[in-house]
mmCIF file of C-alpha atoms and ligand atoms in Angstrom:
data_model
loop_
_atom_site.group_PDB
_atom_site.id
_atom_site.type_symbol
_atom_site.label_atom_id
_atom_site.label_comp_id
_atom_site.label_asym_id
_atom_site.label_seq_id
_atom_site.Cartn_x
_atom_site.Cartn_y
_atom_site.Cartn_z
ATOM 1 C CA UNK A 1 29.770 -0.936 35.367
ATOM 2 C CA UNK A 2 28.763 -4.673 35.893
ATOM 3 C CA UNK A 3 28.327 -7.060 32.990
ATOM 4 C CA UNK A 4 26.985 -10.414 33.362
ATOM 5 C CA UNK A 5 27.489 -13.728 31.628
ATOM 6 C CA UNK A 6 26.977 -17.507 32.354
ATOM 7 C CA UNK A 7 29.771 -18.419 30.304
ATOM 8 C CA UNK A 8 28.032 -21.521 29.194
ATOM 9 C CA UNK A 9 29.386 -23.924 27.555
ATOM 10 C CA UNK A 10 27.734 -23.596 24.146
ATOM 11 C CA UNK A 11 31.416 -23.363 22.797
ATOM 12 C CA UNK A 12 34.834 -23.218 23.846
ATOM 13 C CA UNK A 13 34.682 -21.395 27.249
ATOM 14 C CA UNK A 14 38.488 -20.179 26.993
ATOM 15 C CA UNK A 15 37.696 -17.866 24.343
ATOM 16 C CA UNK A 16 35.020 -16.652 26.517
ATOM 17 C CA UNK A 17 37.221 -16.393 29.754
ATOM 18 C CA UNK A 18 39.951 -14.821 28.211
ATOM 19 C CA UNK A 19 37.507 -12.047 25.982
ATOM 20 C CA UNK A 20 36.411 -11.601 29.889
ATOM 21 C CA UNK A 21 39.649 -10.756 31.305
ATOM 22 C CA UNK A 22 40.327 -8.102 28.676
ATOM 23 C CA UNK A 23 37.735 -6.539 30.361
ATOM 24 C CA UNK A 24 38.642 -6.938 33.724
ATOM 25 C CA UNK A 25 41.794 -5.327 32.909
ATOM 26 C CA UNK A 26 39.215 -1.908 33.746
ATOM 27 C CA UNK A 27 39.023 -0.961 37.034
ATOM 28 C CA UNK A 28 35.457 0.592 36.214
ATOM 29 C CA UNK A 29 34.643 -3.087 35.302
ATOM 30 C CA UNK A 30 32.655 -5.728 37.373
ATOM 31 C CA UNK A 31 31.707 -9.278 36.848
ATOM 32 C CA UNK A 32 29.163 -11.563 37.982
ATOM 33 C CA UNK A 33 28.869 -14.876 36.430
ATOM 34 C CA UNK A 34 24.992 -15.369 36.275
ATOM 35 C CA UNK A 35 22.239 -17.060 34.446
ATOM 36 C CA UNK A 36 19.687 -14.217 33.034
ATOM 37 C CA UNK A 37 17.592 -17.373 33.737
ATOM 38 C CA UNK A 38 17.835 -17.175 37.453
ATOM 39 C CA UNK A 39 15.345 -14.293 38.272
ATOM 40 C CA UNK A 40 15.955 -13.984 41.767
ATOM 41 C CA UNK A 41 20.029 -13.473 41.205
ATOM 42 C CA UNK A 42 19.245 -11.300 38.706
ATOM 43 C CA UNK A 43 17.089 -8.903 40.623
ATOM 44 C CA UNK A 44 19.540 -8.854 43.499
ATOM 45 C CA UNK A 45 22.376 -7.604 40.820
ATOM 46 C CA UNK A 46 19.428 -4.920 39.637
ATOM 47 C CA UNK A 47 19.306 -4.022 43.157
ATOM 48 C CA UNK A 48 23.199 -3.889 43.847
ATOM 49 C CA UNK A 49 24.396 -1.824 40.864
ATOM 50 C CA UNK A 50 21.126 -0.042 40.002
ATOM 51 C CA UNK A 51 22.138 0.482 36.322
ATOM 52 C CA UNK A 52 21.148 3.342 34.495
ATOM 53 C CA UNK A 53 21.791 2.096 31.494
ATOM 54 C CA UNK A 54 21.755 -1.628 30.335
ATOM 55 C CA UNK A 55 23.031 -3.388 27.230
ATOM 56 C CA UNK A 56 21.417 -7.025 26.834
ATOM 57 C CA UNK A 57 23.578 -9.659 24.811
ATOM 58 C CA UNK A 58 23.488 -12.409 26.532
ATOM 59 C CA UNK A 59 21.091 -15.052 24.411
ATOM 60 C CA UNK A 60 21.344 -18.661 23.183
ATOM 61 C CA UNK A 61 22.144 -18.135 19.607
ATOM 62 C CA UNK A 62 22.450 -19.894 16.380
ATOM 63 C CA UNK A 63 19.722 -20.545 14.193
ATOM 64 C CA UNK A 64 20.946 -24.710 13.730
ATOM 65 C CA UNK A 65 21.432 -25.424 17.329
ATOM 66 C CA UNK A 66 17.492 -24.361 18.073
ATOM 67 C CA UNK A 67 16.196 -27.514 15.619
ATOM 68 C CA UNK A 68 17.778 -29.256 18.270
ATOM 69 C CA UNK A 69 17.539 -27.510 21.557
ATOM 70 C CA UNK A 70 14.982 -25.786 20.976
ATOM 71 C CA UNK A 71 13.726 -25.043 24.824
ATOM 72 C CA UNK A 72 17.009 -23.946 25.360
ATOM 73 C CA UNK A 73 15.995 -20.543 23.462
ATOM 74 C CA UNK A 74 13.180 -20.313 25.395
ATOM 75 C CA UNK A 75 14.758 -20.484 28.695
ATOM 76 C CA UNK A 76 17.756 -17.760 27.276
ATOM 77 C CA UNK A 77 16.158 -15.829 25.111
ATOM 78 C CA UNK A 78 12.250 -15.296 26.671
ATOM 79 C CA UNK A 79 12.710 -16.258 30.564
ATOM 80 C CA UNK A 80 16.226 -14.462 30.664
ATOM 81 C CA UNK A 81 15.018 -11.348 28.466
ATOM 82 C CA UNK A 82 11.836 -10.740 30.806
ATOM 83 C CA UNK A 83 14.403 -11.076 33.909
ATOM 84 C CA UNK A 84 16.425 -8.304 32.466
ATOM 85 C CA UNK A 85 12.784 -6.292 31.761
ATOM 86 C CA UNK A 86 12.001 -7.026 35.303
ATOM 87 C CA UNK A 87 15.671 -5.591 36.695
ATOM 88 C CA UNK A 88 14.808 -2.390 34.302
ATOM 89 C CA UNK A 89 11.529 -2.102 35.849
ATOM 90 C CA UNK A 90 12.013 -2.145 39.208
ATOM 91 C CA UNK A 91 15.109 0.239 39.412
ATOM 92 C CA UNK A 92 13.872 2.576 36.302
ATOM 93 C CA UNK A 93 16.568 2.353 34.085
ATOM 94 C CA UNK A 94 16.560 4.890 31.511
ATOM 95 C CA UNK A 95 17.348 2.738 28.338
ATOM 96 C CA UNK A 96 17.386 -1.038 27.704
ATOM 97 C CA UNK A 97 18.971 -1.803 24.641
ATOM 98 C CA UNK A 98 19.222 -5.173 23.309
ATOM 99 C CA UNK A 99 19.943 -7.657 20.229
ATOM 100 C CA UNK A 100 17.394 -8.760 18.224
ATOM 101 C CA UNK A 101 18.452 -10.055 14.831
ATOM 102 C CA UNK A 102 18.152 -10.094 11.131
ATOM 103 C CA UNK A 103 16.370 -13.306 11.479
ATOM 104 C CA UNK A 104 13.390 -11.838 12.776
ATOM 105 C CA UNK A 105 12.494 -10.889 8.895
ATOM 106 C CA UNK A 106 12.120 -14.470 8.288
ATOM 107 C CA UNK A 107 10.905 -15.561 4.977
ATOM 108 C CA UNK A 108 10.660 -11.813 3.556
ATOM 109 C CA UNK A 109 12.217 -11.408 0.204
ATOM 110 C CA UNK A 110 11.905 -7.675 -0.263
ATOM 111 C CA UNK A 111 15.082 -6.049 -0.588
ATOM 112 C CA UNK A 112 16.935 -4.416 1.483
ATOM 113 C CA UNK A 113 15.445 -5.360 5.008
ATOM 114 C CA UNK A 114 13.386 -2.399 6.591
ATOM 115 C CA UNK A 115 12.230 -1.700 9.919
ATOM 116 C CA UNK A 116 9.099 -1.157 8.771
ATOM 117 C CA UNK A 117 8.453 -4.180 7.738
ATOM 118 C CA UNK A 118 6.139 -6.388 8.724
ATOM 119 C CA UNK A 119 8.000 -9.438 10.411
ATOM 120 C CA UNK A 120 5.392 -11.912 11.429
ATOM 121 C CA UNK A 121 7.064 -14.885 9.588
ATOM 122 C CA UNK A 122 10.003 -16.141 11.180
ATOM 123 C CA UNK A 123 11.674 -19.127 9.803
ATOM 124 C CA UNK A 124 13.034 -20.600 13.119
ATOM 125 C CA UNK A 125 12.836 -20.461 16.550
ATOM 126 C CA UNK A 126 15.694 -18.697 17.107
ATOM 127 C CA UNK A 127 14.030 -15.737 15.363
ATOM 128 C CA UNK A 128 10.856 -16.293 16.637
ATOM 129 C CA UNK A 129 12.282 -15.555 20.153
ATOM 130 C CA UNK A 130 14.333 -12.602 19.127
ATOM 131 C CA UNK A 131 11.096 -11.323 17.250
ATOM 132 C CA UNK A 132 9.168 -12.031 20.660
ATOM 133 C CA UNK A 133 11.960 -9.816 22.689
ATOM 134 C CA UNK A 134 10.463 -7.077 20.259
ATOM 135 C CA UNK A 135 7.014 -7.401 21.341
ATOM 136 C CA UNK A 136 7.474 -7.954 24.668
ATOM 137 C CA UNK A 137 9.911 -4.302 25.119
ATOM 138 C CA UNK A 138 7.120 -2.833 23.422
ATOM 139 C CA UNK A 139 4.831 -4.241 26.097
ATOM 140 C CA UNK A 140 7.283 -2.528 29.151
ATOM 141 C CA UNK A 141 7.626 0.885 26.975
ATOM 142 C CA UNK A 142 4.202 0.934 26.860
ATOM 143 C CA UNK A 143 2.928 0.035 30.074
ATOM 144 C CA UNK A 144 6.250 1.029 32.401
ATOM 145 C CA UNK A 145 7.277 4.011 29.757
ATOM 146 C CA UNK A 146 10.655 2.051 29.625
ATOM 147 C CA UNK A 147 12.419 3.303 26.653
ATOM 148 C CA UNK A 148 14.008 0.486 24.581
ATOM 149 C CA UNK A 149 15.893 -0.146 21.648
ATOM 150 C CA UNK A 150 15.860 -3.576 20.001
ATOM 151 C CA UNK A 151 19.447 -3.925 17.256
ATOM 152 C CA UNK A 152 18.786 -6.211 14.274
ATOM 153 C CA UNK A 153 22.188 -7.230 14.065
ATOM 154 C CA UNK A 154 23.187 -8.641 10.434
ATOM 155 C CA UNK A 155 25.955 -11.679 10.853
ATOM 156 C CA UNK A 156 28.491 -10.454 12.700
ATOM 157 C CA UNK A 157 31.776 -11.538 12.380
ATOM 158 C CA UNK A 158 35.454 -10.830 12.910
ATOM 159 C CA UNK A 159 38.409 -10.846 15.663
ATOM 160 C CA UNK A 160 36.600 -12.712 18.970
ATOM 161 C CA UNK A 161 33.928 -13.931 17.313
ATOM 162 C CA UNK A 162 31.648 -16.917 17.642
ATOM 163 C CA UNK A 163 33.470 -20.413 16.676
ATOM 164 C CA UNK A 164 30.036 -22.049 15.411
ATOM 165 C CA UNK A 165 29.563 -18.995 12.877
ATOM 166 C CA UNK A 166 30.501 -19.353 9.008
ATOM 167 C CA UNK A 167 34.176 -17.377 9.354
ATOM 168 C CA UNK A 168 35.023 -19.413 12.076
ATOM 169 C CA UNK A 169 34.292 -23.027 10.959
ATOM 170 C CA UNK A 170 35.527 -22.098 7.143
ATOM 171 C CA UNK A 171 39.027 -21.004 8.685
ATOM 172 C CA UNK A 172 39.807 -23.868 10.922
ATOM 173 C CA UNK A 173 38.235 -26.243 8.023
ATOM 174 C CA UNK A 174 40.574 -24.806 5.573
ATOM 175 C CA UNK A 175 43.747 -24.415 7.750
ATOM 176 C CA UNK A 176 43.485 -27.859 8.536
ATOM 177 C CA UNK A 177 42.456 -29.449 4.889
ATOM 178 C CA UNK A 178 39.137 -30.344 5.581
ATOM 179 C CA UNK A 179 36.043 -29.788 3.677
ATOM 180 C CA UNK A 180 33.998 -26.894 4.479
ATOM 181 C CA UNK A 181 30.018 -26.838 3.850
ATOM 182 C CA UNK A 182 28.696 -24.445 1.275
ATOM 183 C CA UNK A 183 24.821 -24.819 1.978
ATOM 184 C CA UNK A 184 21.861 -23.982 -0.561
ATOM 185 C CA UNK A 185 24.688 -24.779 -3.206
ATOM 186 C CA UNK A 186 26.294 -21.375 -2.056
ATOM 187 C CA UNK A 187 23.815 -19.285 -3.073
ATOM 188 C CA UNK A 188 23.566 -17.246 -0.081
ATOM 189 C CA UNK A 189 24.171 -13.731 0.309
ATOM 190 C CA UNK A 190 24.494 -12.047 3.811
ATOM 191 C CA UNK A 191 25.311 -8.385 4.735
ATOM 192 C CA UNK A 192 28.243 -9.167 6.788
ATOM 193 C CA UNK A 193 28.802 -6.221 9.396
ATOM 194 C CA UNK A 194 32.215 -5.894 10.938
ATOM 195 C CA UNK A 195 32.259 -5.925 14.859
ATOM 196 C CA UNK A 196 34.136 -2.265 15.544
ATOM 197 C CA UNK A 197 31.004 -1.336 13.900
ATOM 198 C CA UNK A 198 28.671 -2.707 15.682
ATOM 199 C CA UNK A 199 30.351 -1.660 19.147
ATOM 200 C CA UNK A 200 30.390 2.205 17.530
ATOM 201 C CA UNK A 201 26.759 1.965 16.827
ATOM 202 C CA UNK A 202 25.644 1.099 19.763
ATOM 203 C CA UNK A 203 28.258 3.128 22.024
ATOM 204 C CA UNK A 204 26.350 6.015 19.492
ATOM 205 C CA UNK A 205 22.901 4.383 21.135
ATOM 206 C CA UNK A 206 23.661 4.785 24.453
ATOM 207 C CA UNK A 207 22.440 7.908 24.941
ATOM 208 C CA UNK A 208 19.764 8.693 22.737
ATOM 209 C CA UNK A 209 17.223 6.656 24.446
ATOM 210 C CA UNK A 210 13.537 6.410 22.117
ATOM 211 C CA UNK A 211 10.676 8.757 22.668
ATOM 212 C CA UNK A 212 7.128 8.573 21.355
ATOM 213 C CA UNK A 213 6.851 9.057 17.352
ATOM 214 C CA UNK A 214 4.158 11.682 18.024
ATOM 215 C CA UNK A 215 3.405 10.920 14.077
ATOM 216 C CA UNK A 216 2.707 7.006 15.047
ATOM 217 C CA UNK A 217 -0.695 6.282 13.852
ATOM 218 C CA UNK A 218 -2.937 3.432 15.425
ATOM 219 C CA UNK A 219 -4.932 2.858 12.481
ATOM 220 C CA UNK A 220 -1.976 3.139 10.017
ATOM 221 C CA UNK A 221 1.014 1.248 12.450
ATOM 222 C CA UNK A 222 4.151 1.670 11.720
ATOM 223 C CA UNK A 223 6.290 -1.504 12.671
ATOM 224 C CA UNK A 224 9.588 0.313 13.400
ATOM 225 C CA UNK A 225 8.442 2.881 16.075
ATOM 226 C CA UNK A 226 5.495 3.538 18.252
ATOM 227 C CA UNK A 227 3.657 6.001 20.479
ATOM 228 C CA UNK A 228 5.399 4.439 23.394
ATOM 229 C CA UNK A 229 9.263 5.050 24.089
ATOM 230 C CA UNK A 230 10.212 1.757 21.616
ATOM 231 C CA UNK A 231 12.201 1.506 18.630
ATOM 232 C CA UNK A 232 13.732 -1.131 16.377
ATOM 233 C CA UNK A 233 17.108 -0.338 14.191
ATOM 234 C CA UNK A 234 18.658 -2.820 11.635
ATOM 235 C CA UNK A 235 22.655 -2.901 12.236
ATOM 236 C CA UNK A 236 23.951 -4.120 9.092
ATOM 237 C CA UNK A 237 26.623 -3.207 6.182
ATOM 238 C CA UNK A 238 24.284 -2.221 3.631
ATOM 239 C CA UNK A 239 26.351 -4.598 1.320
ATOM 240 C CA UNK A 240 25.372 -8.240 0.784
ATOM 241 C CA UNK A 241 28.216 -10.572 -0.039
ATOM 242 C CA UNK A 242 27.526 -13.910 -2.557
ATOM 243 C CA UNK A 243 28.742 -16.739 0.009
ATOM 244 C CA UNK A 244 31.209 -17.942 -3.177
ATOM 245 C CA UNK A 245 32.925 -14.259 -3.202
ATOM 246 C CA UNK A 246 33.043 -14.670 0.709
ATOM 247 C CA UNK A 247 34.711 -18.069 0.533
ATOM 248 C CA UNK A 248 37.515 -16.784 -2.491
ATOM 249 C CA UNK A 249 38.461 -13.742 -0.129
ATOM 250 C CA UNK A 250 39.187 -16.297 2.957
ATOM 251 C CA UNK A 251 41.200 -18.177 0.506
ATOM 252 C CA UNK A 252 42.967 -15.531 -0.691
ATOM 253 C CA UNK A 253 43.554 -13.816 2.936
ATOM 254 C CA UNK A 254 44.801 -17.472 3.905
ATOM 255 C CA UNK A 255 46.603 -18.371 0.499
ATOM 256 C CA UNK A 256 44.564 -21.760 0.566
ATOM 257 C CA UNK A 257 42.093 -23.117 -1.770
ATOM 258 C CA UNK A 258 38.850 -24.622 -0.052
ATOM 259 C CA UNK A 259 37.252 -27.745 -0.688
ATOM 260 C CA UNK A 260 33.578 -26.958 -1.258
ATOM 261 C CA UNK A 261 31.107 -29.656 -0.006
ATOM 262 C CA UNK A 262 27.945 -28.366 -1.917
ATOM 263 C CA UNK A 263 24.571 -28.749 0.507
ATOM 264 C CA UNK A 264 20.820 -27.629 0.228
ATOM 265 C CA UNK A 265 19.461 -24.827 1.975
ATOM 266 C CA UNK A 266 19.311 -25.724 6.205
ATOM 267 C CA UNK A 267 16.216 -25.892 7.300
ATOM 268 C CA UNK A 268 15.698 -22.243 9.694
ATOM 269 C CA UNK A 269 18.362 -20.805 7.388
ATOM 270 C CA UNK A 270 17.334 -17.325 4.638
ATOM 271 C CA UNK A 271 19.247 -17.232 1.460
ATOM 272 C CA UNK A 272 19.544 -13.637 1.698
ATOM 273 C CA UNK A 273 20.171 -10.555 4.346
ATOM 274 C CA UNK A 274 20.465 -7.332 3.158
ATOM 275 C CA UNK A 275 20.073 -4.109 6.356
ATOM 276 C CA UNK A 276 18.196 -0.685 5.327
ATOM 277 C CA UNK A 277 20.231 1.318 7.573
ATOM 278 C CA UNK A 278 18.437 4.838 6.450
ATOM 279 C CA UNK A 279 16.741 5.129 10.164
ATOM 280 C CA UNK A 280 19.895 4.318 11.707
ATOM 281 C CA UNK A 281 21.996 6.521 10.189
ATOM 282 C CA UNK A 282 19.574 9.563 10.432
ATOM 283 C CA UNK A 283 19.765 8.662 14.398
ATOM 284 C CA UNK A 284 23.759 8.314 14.709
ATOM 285 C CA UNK A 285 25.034 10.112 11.767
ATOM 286 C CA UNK A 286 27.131 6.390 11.263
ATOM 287 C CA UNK A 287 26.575 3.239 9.550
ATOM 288 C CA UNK A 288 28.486 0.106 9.561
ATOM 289 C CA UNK A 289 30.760 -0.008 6.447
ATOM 290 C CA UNK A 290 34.296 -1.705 6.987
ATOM 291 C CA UNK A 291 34.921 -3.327 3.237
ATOM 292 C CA UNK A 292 34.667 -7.276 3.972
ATOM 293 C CA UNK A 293 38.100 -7.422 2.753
ATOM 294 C CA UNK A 294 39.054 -5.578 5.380
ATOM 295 C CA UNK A 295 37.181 -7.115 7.674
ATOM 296 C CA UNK A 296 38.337 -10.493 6.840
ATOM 297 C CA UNK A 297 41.914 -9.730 6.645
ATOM 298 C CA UNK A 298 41.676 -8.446 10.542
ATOM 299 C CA UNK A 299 40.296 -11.577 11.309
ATOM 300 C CA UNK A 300 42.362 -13.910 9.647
ATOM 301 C CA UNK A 301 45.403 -11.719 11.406
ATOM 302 C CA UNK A 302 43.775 -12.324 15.163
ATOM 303 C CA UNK A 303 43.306 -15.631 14.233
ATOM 304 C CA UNK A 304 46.291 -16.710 12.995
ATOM 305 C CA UNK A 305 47.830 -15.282 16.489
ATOM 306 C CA UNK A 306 45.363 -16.943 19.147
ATOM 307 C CA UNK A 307 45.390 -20.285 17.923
ATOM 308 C CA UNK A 308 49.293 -20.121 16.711
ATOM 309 C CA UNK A 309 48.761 -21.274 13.155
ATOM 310 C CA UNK A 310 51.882 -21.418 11.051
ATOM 311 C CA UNK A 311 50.520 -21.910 7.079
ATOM 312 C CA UNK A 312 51.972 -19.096 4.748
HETATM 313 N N1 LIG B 1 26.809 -12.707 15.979
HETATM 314 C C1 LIG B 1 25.823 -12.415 15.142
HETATM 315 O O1 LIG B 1 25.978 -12.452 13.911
HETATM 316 C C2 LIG B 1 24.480 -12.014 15.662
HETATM 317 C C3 LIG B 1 23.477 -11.671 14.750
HETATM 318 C C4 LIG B 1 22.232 -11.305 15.216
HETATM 319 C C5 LIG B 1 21.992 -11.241 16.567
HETATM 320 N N2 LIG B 1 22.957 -11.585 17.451
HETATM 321 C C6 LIG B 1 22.658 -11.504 18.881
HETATM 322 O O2 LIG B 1 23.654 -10.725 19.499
HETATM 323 C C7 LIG B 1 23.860 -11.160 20.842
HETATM 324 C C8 LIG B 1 25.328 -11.455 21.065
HETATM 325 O O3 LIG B 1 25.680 -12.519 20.192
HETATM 326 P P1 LIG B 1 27.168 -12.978 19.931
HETATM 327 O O4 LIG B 1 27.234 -13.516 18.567
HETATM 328 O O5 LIG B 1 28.106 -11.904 20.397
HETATM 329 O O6 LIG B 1 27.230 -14.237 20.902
HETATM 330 P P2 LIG B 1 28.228 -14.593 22.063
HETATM 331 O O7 LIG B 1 28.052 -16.054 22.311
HETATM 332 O O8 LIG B 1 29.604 -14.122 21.768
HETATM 333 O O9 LIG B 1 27.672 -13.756 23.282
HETATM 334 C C9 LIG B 1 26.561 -14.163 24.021
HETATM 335 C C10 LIG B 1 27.010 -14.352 25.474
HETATM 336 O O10 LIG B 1 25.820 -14.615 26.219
HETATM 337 C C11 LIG B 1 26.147 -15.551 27.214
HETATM 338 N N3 LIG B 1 24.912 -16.234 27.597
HETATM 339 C C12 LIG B 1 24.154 -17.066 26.846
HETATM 340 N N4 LIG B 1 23.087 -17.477 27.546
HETATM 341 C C13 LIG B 1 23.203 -16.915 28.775
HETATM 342 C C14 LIG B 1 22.415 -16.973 29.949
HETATM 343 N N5 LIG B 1 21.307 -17.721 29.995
HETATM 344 N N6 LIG B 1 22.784 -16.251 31.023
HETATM 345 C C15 LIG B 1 23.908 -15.497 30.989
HETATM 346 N N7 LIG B 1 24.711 -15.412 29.904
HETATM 347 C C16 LIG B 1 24.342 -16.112 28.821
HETATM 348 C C17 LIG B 1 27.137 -16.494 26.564
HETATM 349 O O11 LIG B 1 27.925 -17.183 27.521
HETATM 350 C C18 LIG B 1 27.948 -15.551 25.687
HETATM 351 O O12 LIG B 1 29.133 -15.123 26.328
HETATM 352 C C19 LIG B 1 22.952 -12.368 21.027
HETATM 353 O O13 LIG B 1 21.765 -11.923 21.618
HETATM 354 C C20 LIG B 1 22.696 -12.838 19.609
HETATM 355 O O14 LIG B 1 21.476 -13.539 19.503
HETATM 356 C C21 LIG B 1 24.217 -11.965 17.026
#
């Protein structure tokens, strides 16, 4: 098994290096420190390890950062995703799975989120790239037959976890008595999905690689599958949390009050995210569903640990 990274230095690289070496306590485990960028390196590690099976991460992510880097998602998340389509290609690997996002649904307001949904609206650029990693899979399953499954992942969070995301930036904010930012005057909601439950989902996905949807109609199209081997799966917790009730449970899992600094809605942000998870859980017989108290209180332990805070 090889897994590949750039460990870029989009944030704090240590938390990357040492989430690596975790890994590299497998023997089964390789690493090559790559860009998904660089298409020649890329199709010599295709050529070296001919995969089987591939799981694609690796993206620039954020939905702030792209208002200002914005070709920086383009270079990631388009030039790096067709590398890792090309690498599939040309050794024909038998399942390409990789992250898309909740983002792709954009300005929709029905709720909850469904894969059949049309998603042609994207709000940012961020999303428009993980909504163009949809359409171009769907281009390889059809012409190549490559079967691939794109994961609408719904804000992940918890031990590991990114430092630029909501948990992370509340926590250090309130440990250290700052003020944290509660945008569109915290009336957000998100379906916050724990991160054992993503990794069981897709561990689940492995396997069952997409076939045609013999019942896909091109007059009537259905969004979330196809005629070609392609599908699309929202991962999410099925449970939206108000940003406010999200806040008080960090407080109380830290025993410290936050100071709210009340903000309008970002622009590229979505007030709400809420995962239909029917399709998902007909295909895996599991769906993410660790409580957010839960969830939060695992966090707040690992956190507490790595970055030795002594508060309660
Ligand atoms: N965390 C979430 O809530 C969430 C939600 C929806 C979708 N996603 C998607 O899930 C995937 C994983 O996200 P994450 O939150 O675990 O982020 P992460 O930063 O922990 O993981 C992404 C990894 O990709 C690497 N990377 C970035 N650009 C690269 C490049 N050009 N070449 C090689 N490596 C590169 C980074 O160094 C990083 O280690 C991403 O595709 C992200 O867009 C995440």
């Amino acid at each position: 098994m090889v897994g590949i990274d750039n460990l870029n230095d989009y944030y704090d690289t240590s938390l990357k290096q040492e989430r690596l070496n975790m890994l590299q306590s497998y023997p089964s485990f390789a690493f090559r420190r790559a860009n998904v960028e660089d298409q020649d390196t890329i199709s010599q590690i295709f050529q070296s390890y001919m995969p089987s099976v591939v799981i694609h991460l690796a993206a620039q992510a954020g939905v702030r950062y792209s208002l200002k880097n914005p070709h920086a998602y383009i270079q990631s998340n388009i030039v790096g995703f067709l590398n890792i389509m090309e690498g599939c290609r040309q050794v024909q690997c038998e399942h390409l799975i990789y992250a898309s996002s909740s983002s792709v649904y954009g300005a929709n307001t029905a709720m909850p989120f469904s894969v059949r949904d049309n998603v042609d609206h994207p709000v940012s650029l961020y999303a428009a790239t993980k909504k163009s990693n949809e359409l171009m899979a769907h281009t390889y399953s059809h012409l190549y037959g490559l079967p691939t499954t794109g994961l609408r992942f719904f804000t992940v969070y918890g031990p590991w976890g990114r430092p630029d995301m909501a948990l992370l930036t509340f926590t250090k904010a309130i440990v250290e008595g700052r003020p944290i930012q509660v945008y569109n005057e915290g009336k957000m909601k998100r379906d916050f999905t724990y991160i054992d439950d993503i990794v069981e989902a897709v561990v689940r996905l492995l396997p069952l690689k997409p076939a045609a949807n013999p019942a896909w109609r091109k007059d009537r199209p259905d969004p979330g599958s196809s005629y070609a081997p392609y599908r699309v799966c929202n991962i999410g917790n099925n449970q939206p949390v108000d940003l406010l009730s999200f806040i008080s449970i960090l407080e109380e899992k830290l025993n410290r009050r936050a100071v709210k600094e009340f903000l309008p809605l970002q622009a590229g942000d979505v007030p709400e995210t809420y995962a239909a998870v029917d399709e998902l859980t007909e295909l895996i017989h599991f769906s993410p569903a660790t409580p957010i108290e839960v969830g939060i209180s695992r966090f707040v332990d690992w956190y507490t640990e790595y970055y030795g805070v002594q508060y309660v």
